[in-house]
Amino acid sequence: MAVYQVMVVDDSAFMRKIVSDLIEADSEFKVTATASNGKEAIQKAIDLKPDVITMDVEMPEMNGLDALKSIMKQSFVPVIMLSGINEQGMKETIMALEAGAFDFIRKPSIVHDQDIAQVGKALVERMRAAMDEIKRKADREASMKKRDEAQSKLLQQSQRVQVDSPLQDRKGALKKTIEPSQSGMRHGSGQVESFREKPKQPTVPQTKQNMGRLDKTLESLRDANKASTSTDKLAKPNKPTQNSKENRLSNISRLAEQETATASAEPSRDIAREITSHKGADGSFNKLVAIGCSTGGPRALKTLLEQLPGDLPAPVIIVQHMPPNFTRSLAQRLNTFSELHVVEAEEGMVLRKGTAYIAPGSFHVKVNKTADGKFTIKLTEEDPVNGHRPSVDTMFESLLPYTSLQRHLVLLTGMGSDGARMMKKLYEAGVTSTFAENEETCVVYGMPRSAVELQCVRHLLPLQEIAPKLVQAVK
């Protein structure tokens, strides 16, 4: 069994000891280095090349976020952030996830043994997931390399066959062509002189195939000649060119006017949000987007949401596996990038188009319909589903009764299979607008893969291609 080398980075010697002990409780991992600040961590990462790093967010000299960015530039190594629950720590954790951190865990409370054990279990789980993903991606790259090499060999063989075959045909044709000429030479030199005078017109054997080609060529020439003659009768040669130029100038002018009009009419992001909010003030819509994600989700959500327009004619419900309070920081952060209005979901909120709702940590989020026909947020503290609260399956399941809604489902990067089971149920119930992030761009290809295996994904796409296709489906 492989033993993975870990570097623990924390400014507190006491916390370095606790984290190291939690890691080495699993025989699969060994702490081979520690660092007390970001600068030391960068140098040791270069020198020692650990398999995985745990990184405190807040440290003197250089914080974890800046150290992470520098390490990511040098080489890819999975980094798991350890964050406190203060406001600054949570904000920087979200930024670290955007910058390429594999995942994060909340720092353990040193006064509760049970909390320390839970954090230790979560930390090892994420480290193992990181190692599994590195192995999976390496295996995938090796498999793709073998496939490309095999395809290249087949292509070379095919090209060889194509080159050799015409060469043999030409040799046969040349032999058949020369033989009659050689027999003619016996009777006199006239044929030889004729052959030399016209070297550019070699005789072609009159096989059925060649005669068929000749007939087709002659027919094409006759048709072209007729078309040319009829065109000459209808118009002078220079007029179509003139009209073409005028049309192009007209098109360019028209496009320029459209672009100018669009630019002058385009509102600022804040104004656009106000307009969208006003349009959706009555809460009426007939479309809804539901998104689920876990490990790697914050970065994926940023990429997705910043491509969605503010006038999206549907509300967007999002479940991201995260502890309490961090989801509020996530919503605030995403709100700065997206034209949508992004908020942390609250009990009883009326859903509005052009708004994205992030499920709060430790609460399941459901879509509920009121007596007056409005759709609202319902939060519950029911037992975790698939080990998670909030759960994507719980959110998807709440959409099953609302057949009047056009429901669009999306599963992004994440460990496990949360969301796949209920995506399948909705798919069987007639919801065919289902999206999943493909293996190529996933940080962890778990949740999307589970849905693919259940054969309920209509669009399996790289992350950057999901938003345009989703907008097309919704609009």
Short mmCIF file of C-alpha atoms in Angstrom, two decimals:
data_model
loop_
_atom_site.label_atom_id
_atom_site.label_comp_id
_atom_site.label_asym_id
_atom_site.label_seq_id
_atom_site.Cartn_x
_atom_site.Cartn_y
_atom_site.Cartn_z
CA MET A 1 0.00 0.00 0.00
CA ALA A 2 1.30 3.44 -0.97
CA VAL A 3 2.11 5.87 1.82
CA TYR A 4 1.45 9.50 0.86
CA GLN A 5 3.69 12.27 2.14
CA VAL A 6 1.91 15.24 3.76
CA MET A 7 3.07 18.73 4.70
CA VAL A 8 1.14 20.47 7.49
CA VAL A 9 1.16 24.29 7.45
CA ASP A 10 -0.05 26.24 10.51
CA ASP A 11 1.37 29.09 12.57
CA SER A 12 0.34 27.33 15.81
CA ALA A 13 2.73 24.57 16.94
CA PHE A 14 -0.10 23.09 19.00
CA MET A 15 -2.42 22.93 15.97
CA ARG A 16 0.36 21.46 13.81
CA LYS A 17 0.68 18.67 16.38
CA ILE A 18 -3.08 18.00 16.49
CA VAL A 19 -3.43 17.96 12.71
CA SER A 20 -0.34 15.74 12.29
CA ASP A 21 -1.71 13.22 14.80
CA LEU A 22 -5.10 13.17 13.05
CA ILE A 23 -3.42 12.50 9.71
CA GLU A 24 -1.06 9.78 10.92
CA ALA A 25 -3.93 7.93 12.59
CA ASP A 26 -4.43 6.61 9.06
CA SER A 27 -1.55 4.40 7.92
CA GLU A 28 -1.98 5.60 4.34
CA PHE A 29 -0.54 9.04 5.20
CA LYS A 30 2.68 10.24 6.83
CA VAL A 31 3.53 13.82 7.82
CA THR A 32 7.03 14.40 6.45
CA ALA A 33 7.20 18.19 6.83
CA THR A 34 5.64 21.13 8.65
CA ALA A 35 5.75 24.90 8.09
CA SER A 36 4.74 27.82 10.29
CA ASN A 37 3.88 30.38 7.59
CA GLY A 38 3.16 30.74 3.89
CA LYS A 39 6.71 31.64 2.81
CA GLU A 40 8.18 28.58 4.50
CA ALA A 41 5.45 26.44 2.96
CA ILE A 42 6.25 27.63 -0.59
CA GLN A 43 9.95 26.79 -0.26
CA LYS A 44 9.32 23.37 1.30
CA ALA A 45 6.72 22.56 -1.34
CA ILE A 46 9.37 23.18 -4.02
CA ASP A 47 12.14 21.29 -2.22
CA LEU A 48 10.24 18.31 -0.80
CA LYS A 49 7.38 17.91 -3.31
CA PRO A 50 4.80 16.49 -0.87
CA ASP A 51 1.82 14.53 -2.20
CA VAL A 52 -0.70 16.70 -0.35
CA ILE A 53 -0.66 19.85 1.81
CA THR A 54 -2.91 21.04 4.62
CA MET A 55 -2.85 24.83 4.81
CA ASP A 56 -4.04 27.17 7.54
CA VAL A 57 -5.86 30.17 6.10
CA GLU A 58 -4.75 32.90 8.50
CA MET A 59 -1.00 33.10 9.26
CA PRO A 60 1.61 35.85 9.84
CA GLU A 61 4.19 36.87 7.21
CA MET A 62 2.20 35.24 4.39
CA ASN A 63 -1.33 33.89 4.70
CA GLY A 64 -2.58 30.59 3.31
CA LEU A 65 -4.37 32.17 0.33
CA ASP A 66 -1.23 33.88 -1.01
CA ALA A 67 0.87 30.78 -0.36
CA LEU A 68 -1.67 28.63 -2.20
CA LYS A 69 -1.60 30.89 -5.27
CA SER A 70 2.19 30.72 -5.41
CA ILE A 71 2.28 26.93 -4.97
CA MET A 72 -0.34 26.48 -7.72
CA LYS A 73 1.92 28.42 -10.11
CA GLN A 74 4.89 26.14 -9.39
CA SER A 75 3.15 22.77 -9.73
CA PHE A 76 -0.16 21.15 -8.98
CA VAL A 77 -0.38 19.56 -5.55
CA PRO A 78 -3.73 19.12 -3.77
CA VAL A 79 -4.09 21.65 -0.96
CA ILE A 80 -6.74 21.32 1.74
CA MET A 81 -7.43 24.55 3.59
CA LEU A 82 -8.05 24.63 7.36
CA SER A 83 -10.29 27.55 8.21
CA GLY A 84 -11.55 29.23 11.33
CA ILE A 85 -15.19 30.32 11.50
CA ASN A 86 -14.50 34.05 11.73
CA GLU A 87 -15.74 36.27 8.89
CA GLN A 88 -12.33 36.96 7.35
CA GLY A 89 -11.29 33.33 7.52
CA MET A 90 -14.47 32.21 5.73
CA LYS A 91 -14.08 34.82 2.99
CA GLU A 92 -10.48 33.84 2.34
CA THR A 93 -11.44 30.15 2.32
CA ILE A 94 -13.96 30.75 -0.47
CA MET A 95 -11.30 32.68 -2.39
CA ALA A 96 -8.83 29.83 -1.84
CA LEU A 97 -11.30 27.35 -3.33
CA GLU A 98 -11.63 29.61 -6.36
CA ALA A 99 -7.83 29.80 -6.61
CA GLY A 100 -7.47 26.02 -6.85
CA ALA A 101 -7.59 24.53 -3.34
CA PHE A 102 -8.90 20.98 -3.52
CA ASP A 103 -11.24 21.42 -0.54
CA PHE A 104 -11.39 22.77 3.00
CA ILE A 105 -12.37 21.73 6.50
CA ARG A 106 -13.28 23.75 9.53
CA LYS A 107 -10.56 23.88 12.18
CA PRO A 108 -11.27 21.57 15.13
CA SER A 109 -12.31 22.92 18.48
CA ILE A 110 -9.51 21.97 20.87
CA VAL A 111 -11.90 21.74 23.84
CA HIS A 112 -14.15 19.05 22.34
CA ASP A 113 -12.64 15.62 21.71
CA GLN A 114 -15.62 14.56 19.60
CA ASP A 115 -15.22 17.58 17.33
CA ILE A 116 -11.50 16.82 16.89
CA ALA A 117 -12.31 13.24 15.88
CA GLN A 118 -14.95 14.39 13.38
CA VAL A 119 -12.57 16.91 11.82
CA GLY A 120 -9.87 14.25 11.61
CA LYS A 121 -12.22 11.88 9.80
CA ALA A 122 -13.27 14.62 7.36
CA LEU A 123 -9.64 15.63 6.73
CA VAL A 124 -8.48 12.09 5.92
CA GLU A 125 -11.55 11.57 3.72
CA ARG A 126 -10.66 14.63 1.65
CA MET A 127 -6.98 13.71 1.45
CA ARG A 128 -7.87 10.23 0.23
CA ALA A 129 -10.28 11.72 -2.33
CA ALA A 130 -7.51 14.01 -3.57
CA MET A 131 -5.11 11.09 -4.04
CA ASP A 132 -7.80 9.04 -5.79
CA GLU A 133 -8.49 11.89 -8.19
CA ILE A 134 -4.80 12.32 -9.02
CA LYS A 135 -4.57 8.58 -9.77
CA ARG A 136 -7.78 8.66 -11.81
CA LYS A 137 -6.59 11.59 -13.89
CA ALA A 138 -3.19 9.98 -14.45
CA ASP A 139 -4.89 6.74 -15.56
CA ARG A 140 -7.20 8.71 -17.84
CA GLU A 141 -4.31 10.59 -19.43
CA ALA A 142 -2.41 7.33 -19.98
CA SER A 143 -5.52 5.76 -21.52
CA MET A 144 -6.06 8.75 -23.79
CA LYS A 145 -2.39 8.67 -24.84
CA LYS A 146 -2.67 4.99 -25.78
CA ARG A 147 -5.88 5.69 -27.70
CA ASP A 148 -4.27 8.60 -29.57
CA GLU A 149 -1.24 6.47 -30.44
CA ALA A 150 -3.49 3.66 -31.73
CA GLN A 151 -5.51 6.12 -33.82
CA SER A 152 -2.30 7.64 -35.18
CA LYS A 153 -1.04 4.20 -36.26
CA LEU A 154 -4.36 3.40 -37.95
CA LEU A 155 -4.26 6.75 -39.76
CA GLN A 156 -0.70 6.14 -40.97
CA GLN A 157 -1.64 2.68 -42.22
CA SER A 158 -4.69 4.09 -43.98
CA GLN A 159 -2.60 6.80 -45.65
CA ARG A 160 -0.06 4.17 -46.75
CA VAL A 161 -2.81 2.10 -48.36
CA GLN A 162 -4.20 5.20 -50.11
CA VAL A 163 -0.75 6.13 -51.45
CA ASP A 164 0.17 2.60 -52.57
CA SER A 165 -3.16 1.84 -54.25
CA PRO A 166 -3.16 4.78 -56.74
CA LEU A 167 0.50 4.10 -57.50
CA GLN A 168 -0.31 0.53 -58.50
CA ASP A 169 -3.29 1.72 -60.55
CA ARG A 170 -1.10 4.23 -62.37
CA LYS A 171 1.52 1.57 -63.11
CA GLY A 172 -1.15 -0.70 -64.59
CA ALA A 173 -2.65 2.11 -66.61
CA LEU A 174 0.77 3.18 -67.90
CA LYS A 175 1.57 -0.39 -69.00
CA LYS A 176 -1.72 -0.67 -70.88
CA THR A 177 -1.16 2.73 -72.50
CA ILE A 178 2.40 2.10 -73.64
CA GLU A 179 1.85 -1.39 -75.04
CA PRO A 180 -0.29 -0.28 -78.05
CA SER A 181 2.23 2.50 -78.82
CA GLN A 182 5.11 0.05 -78.75
CA SER A 183 3.28 -2.28 -81.13
CA GLY A 184 2.66 0.70 -83.42
CA MET A 185 6.36 1.51 -83.52
CA ARG A 186 7.02 -1.69 -85.39
CA HIS A 187 5.05 -0.38 -88.39
CA GLY A 188 6.67 3.02 -88.63
CA SER A 189 7.81 6.16 -86.84
CA GLY A 190 4.63 8.14 -87.35
CA GLN A 191 3.10 7.02 -84.11
CA VAL A 192 6.31 7.76 -82.22
CA GLU A 193 6.44 11.30 -83.53
CA SER A 194 2.79 11.83 -82.67
CA PHE A 195 3.42 10.57 -79.13
CA ARG A 196 6.34 12.98 -78.67
CA GLU A 197 4.51 15.97 -80.05
CA LYS A 198 1.69 15.60 -77.51
CA PRO A 199 3.31 14.61 -74.19
CA LYS A 200 0.61 16.35 -72.13
CA GLN A 201 -2.16 14.14 -73.51
CA PRO A 202 -1.36 10.56 -72.46
CA THR A 203 -3.77 7.86 -73.50
CA VAL A 204 -6.08 6.70 -70.69
CA PRO A 205 -7.37 3.14 -70.75
CA GLN A 206 -11.05 2.98 -71.61
CA THR A 207 -12.27 1.02 -68.65
CA LYS A 208 -15.93 1.22 -67.61
CA GLN A 209 -14.92 3.24 -64.58
CA ASN A 210 -12.92 5.78 -66.60
CA MET A 211 -15.66 6.06 -69.25
CA GLY A 212 -18.20 6.76 -66.50
CA ARG A 213 -15.95 9.48 -65.06
CA LEU A 214 -15.47 10.98 -68.54
CA ASP A 215 -19.24 11.07 -69.16
CA LYS A 216 -19.80 12.80 -65.81
CA THR A 217 -17.03 15.35 -66.52
CA LEU A 218 -18.45 16.17 -69.97
CA GLU A 219 -21.93 16.50 -68.52
CA SER A 220 -20.63 18.88 -65.79
CA LEU A 221 -18.85 20.99 -68.43
CA ARG A 222 -22.02 21.19 -70.57
CA ASP A 223 -24.10 22.24 -67.52
CA ALA A 224 -21.51 24.86 -66.53
CA ASN A 225 -21.42 26.19 -70.08
CA LYS A 226 -25.22 26.49 -70.17
CA ALA A 227 -25.25 28.27 -66.80
CA SER A 228 -22.51 30.66 -67.95
CA THR A 229 -24.36 31.43 -71.19
CA SER A 230 -27.65 32.08 -69.44
CA THR A 231 -25.91 34.37 -66.90
CA ASP A 232 -24.25 36.35 -69.68
CA LYS A 233 -27.66 36.89 -71.30
CA LEU A 234 -29.24 38.09 -68.06
CA ALA A 235 -26.61 40.54 -66.77
CA LYS A 236 -23.28 42.15 -67.53
CA PRO A 237 -20.25 40.55 -65.86
CA ASN A 238 -19.37 43.55 -63.66
CA LYS A 239 -22.81 44.15 -62.13
CA PRO A 240 -22.93 41.21 -59.70
CA THR A 241 -19.60 42.34 -58.22
CA GLN A 242 -20.94 45.83 -57.72
CA ASN A 243 -24.12 44.55 -56.07
CA SER A 244 -22.09 42.25 -53.86
CA LYS A 245 -19.98 45.18 -52.65
CA GLU A 246 -23.07 47.27 -52.00
CA ASN A 247 -24.66 44.42 -50.06
CA ARG A 248 -21.54 43.96 -47.95
CA LEU A 249 -21.36 47.69 -47.18
CA SER A 250 -25.05 47.70 -46.32
CA ASN A 251 -24.61 44.70 -43.99
CA ILE A 252 -21.59 46.25 -42.28
CA SER A 253 -23.48 49.51 -41.77
CA ARG A 254 -26.50 47.68 -40.41
CA LEU A 255 -24.36 45.60 -38.00
CA ALA A 256 -22.56 48.74 -36.80
CA GLU A 257 -25.90 50.42 -36.09
CA GLN A 258 -27.09 47.34 -34.18
CA GLU A 259 -23.90 47.19 -32.08
CA THR A 260 -24.13 50.92 -31.30
CA ALA A 261 -27.76 50.57 -30.30
CA THR A 262 -26.96 47.54 -28.12
CA ALA A 263 -24.02 49.26 -26.43
CA SER A 264 -26.02 52.41 -25.70
CA ALA A 265 -28.98 50.39 -24.43
CA GLU A 266 -26.98 48.01 -22.22
CA PRO A 267 -27.50 48.87 -18.52
CA SER A 268 -24.86 48.54 -15.84
CA ARG A 269 -24.79 45.33 -13.81
CA ASP A 270 -26.51 46.92 -10.80
CA ILE A 271 -29.22 48.52 -12.93
CA ALA A 272 -29.73 45.23 -14.76
CA ARG A 273 -30.24 43.48 -11.43
CA GLU A 274 -32.84 46.07 -10.37
CA ILE A 275 -34.69 45.68 -13.66
CA THR A 276 -34.61 41.89 -13.34
CA SER A 277 -35.79 42.06 -9.75
CA HIS A 278 -38.66 44.35 -10.75
CA LYS A 279 -39.69 42.10 -13.63
CA GLY A 280 -39.80 39.07 -11.36
CA ALA A 281 -41.40 40.93 -8.45
CA ASP A 282 -44.64 38.94 -8.72
CA GLY A 283 -42.72 35.66 -8.42
CA SER A 284 -44.30 34.33 -11.62
CA PHE A 285 -42.29 31.98 -13.82
CA ASN A 286 -42.72 28.59 -15.43
CA LYS A 287 -39.08 27.49 -15.46
CA LEU A 288 -36.64 26.57 -12.71
CA VAL A 289 -32.93 25.61 -12.60
CA ALA A 290 -31.61 23.31 -9.86
CA ILE A 291 -27.85 22.78 -9.36
CA GLY A 292 -25.96 20.37 -7.10
CA CYS A 293 -22.21 20.24 -6.36
CA SER A 294 -19.67 19.33 -3.70
CA THR A 295 -15.85 19.16 -3.83
CA GLY A 296 -14.63 21.76 -6.33
CA GLY A 297 -18.08 23.33 -6.38
CA PRO A 298 -17.30 26.94 -5.44
CA ARG A 299 -14.91 27.31 -8.37
CA ALA A 300 -17.35 25.56 -10.72
CA LEU A 301 -20.23 27.73 -9.54
CA LYS A 302 -18.21 30.87 -10.19
CA THR A 303 -17.52 29.75 -13.76
CA LEU A 304 -21.16 28.81 -14.32
CA LEU A 305 -22.94 31.74 -12.66
CA GLU A 306 -20.78 34.46 -14.19
CA GLN A 307 -21.97 33.24 -17.62
CA LEU A 308 -25.69 33.32 -16.77
CA PRO A 309 -27.54 36.52 -17.78
CA GLY A 310 -29.34 38.68 -15.25
CA ASP A 311 -32.60 38.32 -17.20
CA LEU A 312 -32.63 34.52 -16.92
CA PRO A 313 -36.38 33.73 -16.87
CA ALA A 314 -36.05 31.27 -13.98
CA PRO A 315 -34.90 31.12 -10.35
CA VAL A 316 -31.78 29.04 -9.64
CA ILE A 317 -31.65 26.76 -6.57
CA ILE A 318 -28.16 25.60 -5.55
CA VAL A 319 -27.03 22.94 -3.10
CA GLN A 320 -23.30 23.08 -2.32
CA HIS A 321 -22.08 20.76 0.43
CA MET A 322 -20.70 23.18 3.02
CA PRO A 323 -20.79 23.80 6.77
CA PRO A 324 -22.95 26.57 8.30
CA ASN A 325 -21.86 30.20 7.77
CA PHE A 326 -19.56 29.33 4.87
CA THR A 327 -22.55 29.21 2.53
CA ARG A 328 -23.33 32.85 3.34
CA SER A 329 -19.77 33.84 2.43
CA LEU A 330 -20.09 31.78 -0.75
CA ALA A 331 -23.33 33.55 -1.73
CA GLN A 332 -21.81 36.98 -1.06
CA ARG A 333 -18.73 36.11 -3.10
CA LEU A 334 -20.68 34.71 -6.06
CA ASN A 335 -22.96 37.75 -6.02
CA THR A 336 -19.96 39.92 -6.95
CA PHE A 337 -19.31 37.87 -10.10
CA SER A 338 -22.76 37.03 -11.39
CA GLU A 339 -25.37 39.19 -13.10
CA LEU A 340 -27.90 37.11 -11.17
CA HIS A 341 -28.80 38.22 -7.67
CA VAL A 342 -27.15 35.55 -5.47
CA VAL A 343 -28.32 35.07 -1.87
CA GLU A 344 -28.24 32.48 0.88
CA ALA A 345 -31.69 30.90 0.99
CA GLU A 346 -33.96 31.71 3.93
CA GLU A 347 -37.18 30.11 5.10
CA GLY A 348 -40.25 31.41 3.26
CA MET A 349 -38.37 33.35 0.55
CA VAL A 350 -40.52 33.73 -2.56
CA LEU A 351 -38.61 32.44 -5.58
CA ARG A 352 -37.98 35.03 -8.28
CA LYS A 353 -36.52 34.68 -11.73
CA GLY A 354 -33.04 36.12 -12.13
CA THR A 355 -32.13 35.17 -8.54
CA ALA A 356 -29.89 32.31 -7.33
CA TYR A 357 -30.49 30.75 -3.88
CA ILE A 358 -27.65 28.94 -2.04
CA ALA A 359 -28.85 26.32 0.46
CA PRO A 360 -27.55 27.23 3.96
CA GLY A 361 -25.19 24.79 5.66
CA SER A 362 -26.87 22.22 7.98
CA PHE A 363 -30.30 22.74 6.36
CA HIS A 364 -32.04 20.84 3.59
CA VAL A 365 -33.64 23.15 1.05
CA LYS A 366 -36.92 22.31 -0.67
CA VAL A 367 -39.15 24.09 -3.16
CA ASN A 368 -42.64 24.58 -1.76
CA LYS A 369 -45.84 25.85 -3.42
CA THR A 370 -48.18 28.09 -1.42
CA ALA A 371 -51.97 28.17 -1.59
CA ASP A 372 -51.88 31.26 -3.81
CA GLY A 373 -49.62 29.46 -6.33
CA LYS A 374 -46.26 31.01 -5.42
CA PHE A 375 -43.10 28.96 -5.11
CA THR A 376 -41.14 29.49 -1.90
CA ILE A 377 -38.08 28.20 -0.03
CA LYS A 378 -38.63 25.62 2.69
CA LEU A 379 -35.74 24.77 5.04
CA THR A 380 -35.71 21.63 7.19
CA GLU A 381 -33.34 19.98 9.67
CA GLU A 382 -34.33 16.44 8.76
CA ASP A 383 -31.69 13.72 8.92
CA PRO A 384 -28.77 13.96 6.47
CA VAL A 385 -29.32 12.24 3.12
CA ASN A 386 -26.33 10.48 1.51
CA GLY A 387 -24.38 11.80 4.49
CA HIS A 388 -25.18 15.42 3.62
CA ARG A 389 -27.36 18.25 4.86
CA PRO A 390 -28.10 20.06 2.62
CA SER A 391 -28.58 17.23 0.14
CA VAL A 392 -28.98 17.55 -3.62
CA ASP A 393 -31.30 14.53 -3.69
CA THR A 394 -33.63 16.21 -1.17
CA MET A 395 -33.77 19.38 -3.24
CA PHE A 396 -34.34 17.50 -6.52
CA GLU A 397 -37.03 15.33 -4.91
CA SER A 398 -39.01 18.41 -3.87
CA LEU A 399 -39.39 19.29 -7.57
CA LEU A 400 -41.14 16.02 -8.51
CA PRO A 401 -44.76 17.23 -8.00
CA TYR A 402 -44.39 20.43 -10.03
CA THR A 403 -45.01 19.16 -13.53
CA SER A 404 -46.18 22.61 -14.65
CA LEU A 405 -42.60 23.84 -14.26
CA GLN A 406 -39.94 23.33 -16.90
CA ARG A 407 -37.24 21.89 -14.62
CA HIS A 408 -33.57 22.04 -15.64
CA LEU A 409 -31.19 19.94 -13.53
CA VAL A 410 -27.39 20.31 -13.27
CA LEU A 411 -24.81 18.18 -11.44
CA LEU A 412 -21.31 19.61 -11.12
CA THR A 413 -18.07 18.29 -9.61
CA GLY A 414 -18.31 16.48 -6.29
CA MET A 415 -17.52 13.35 -4.27
CA GLY A 416 -20.11 10.61 -3.87
CA SER A 417 -23.40 10.23 -5.68
CA ASP A 418 -25.69 12.84 -4.08
CA GLY A 419 -28.26 14.06 -6.62
CA ALA A 420 -27.95 11.20 -9.11
CA ARG A 421 -30.80 9.08 -7.72
CA MET A 422 -33.39 11.87 -7.83
CA MET A 423 -32.14 13.14 -11.18
CA LYS A 424 -32.97 9.66 -12.45
CA LYS A 425 -36.48 9.84 -10.94
CA LEU A 426 -37.13 13.23 -12.49
CA TYR A 427 -35.74 11.99 -15.81
CA GLU A 428 -38.13 9.04 -15.72
CA ALA A 429 -40.94 11.49 -14.90
CA GLY A 430 -40.25 13.39 -18.14
CA VAL A 431 -37.56 15.93 -17.18
CA THR A 432 -35.08 15.64 -20.05
CA SER A 433 -33.17 18.91 -19.58
CA THR A 434 -30.44 17.29 -17.49
CA PHE A 435 -26.80 18.43 -17.44
CA ALA A 436 -23.62 17.04 -15.89
CA GLU A 437 -20.03 18.24 -15.86
CA ASN A 438 -17.77 15.83 -17.71
CA GLU A 439 -14.72 14.03 -16.34
CA GLU A 440 -12.29 16.35 -18.11
CA THR A 441 -13.09 19.43 -15.99
CA CYS A 442 -14.34 17.91 -12.72
CA VAL A 443 -12.18 18.27 -9.62
CA VAL A 444 -13.87 15.05 -8.46
CA TYR A 445 -15.86 13.06 -11.01
CA GLY A 446 -18.21 11.46 -8.48
CA MET A 447 -21.72 12.93 -8.54
CA PRO A 448 -21.78 13.48 -12.32
CA ARG A 449 -20.42 9.99 -12.99
CA SER A 450 -23.14 8.44 -10.82
CA ALA A 451 -25.80 10.21 -12.88
CA VAL A 452 -24.15 9.14 -16.14
CA GLU A 453 -24.11 5.53 -14.94
CA LEU A 454 -27.85 5.79 -14.23
CA GLN A 455 -28.29 6.98 -17.84
CA CYS A 456 -30.22 10.12 -16.92
CA VAL A 457 -27.85 12.80 -18.30
CA ARG A 458 -28.91 14.44 -21.55
CA HIS A 459 -25.96 16.87 -21.82
CA LEU A 460 -22.51 15.76 -20.58
CA LEU A 461 -20.29 18.80 -21.11
CA PRO A 462 -17.06 20.51 -20.01
CA LEU A 463 -17.78 23.10 -17.32
CA GLN A 464 -17.31 26.13 -19.58
CA GLU A 465 -19.89 24.80 -22.08
CA ILE A 466 -22.70 24.16 -19.59
CA ALA A 467 -23.90 27.76 -19.12
CA PRO A 468 -24.43 28.59 -22.84
CA LYS A 469 -26.30 25.31 -23.38
CA LEU A 470 -28.35 25.83 -20.22
CA VAL A 471 -29.32 29.36 -21.24
CA GLN A 472 -30.36 28.04 -24.64
CA ALA A 473 -32.53 25.37 -22.98
CA VAL A 474 -34.13 27.77 -20.49
CA LYS A 475 -34.79 30.62 -22.91
#
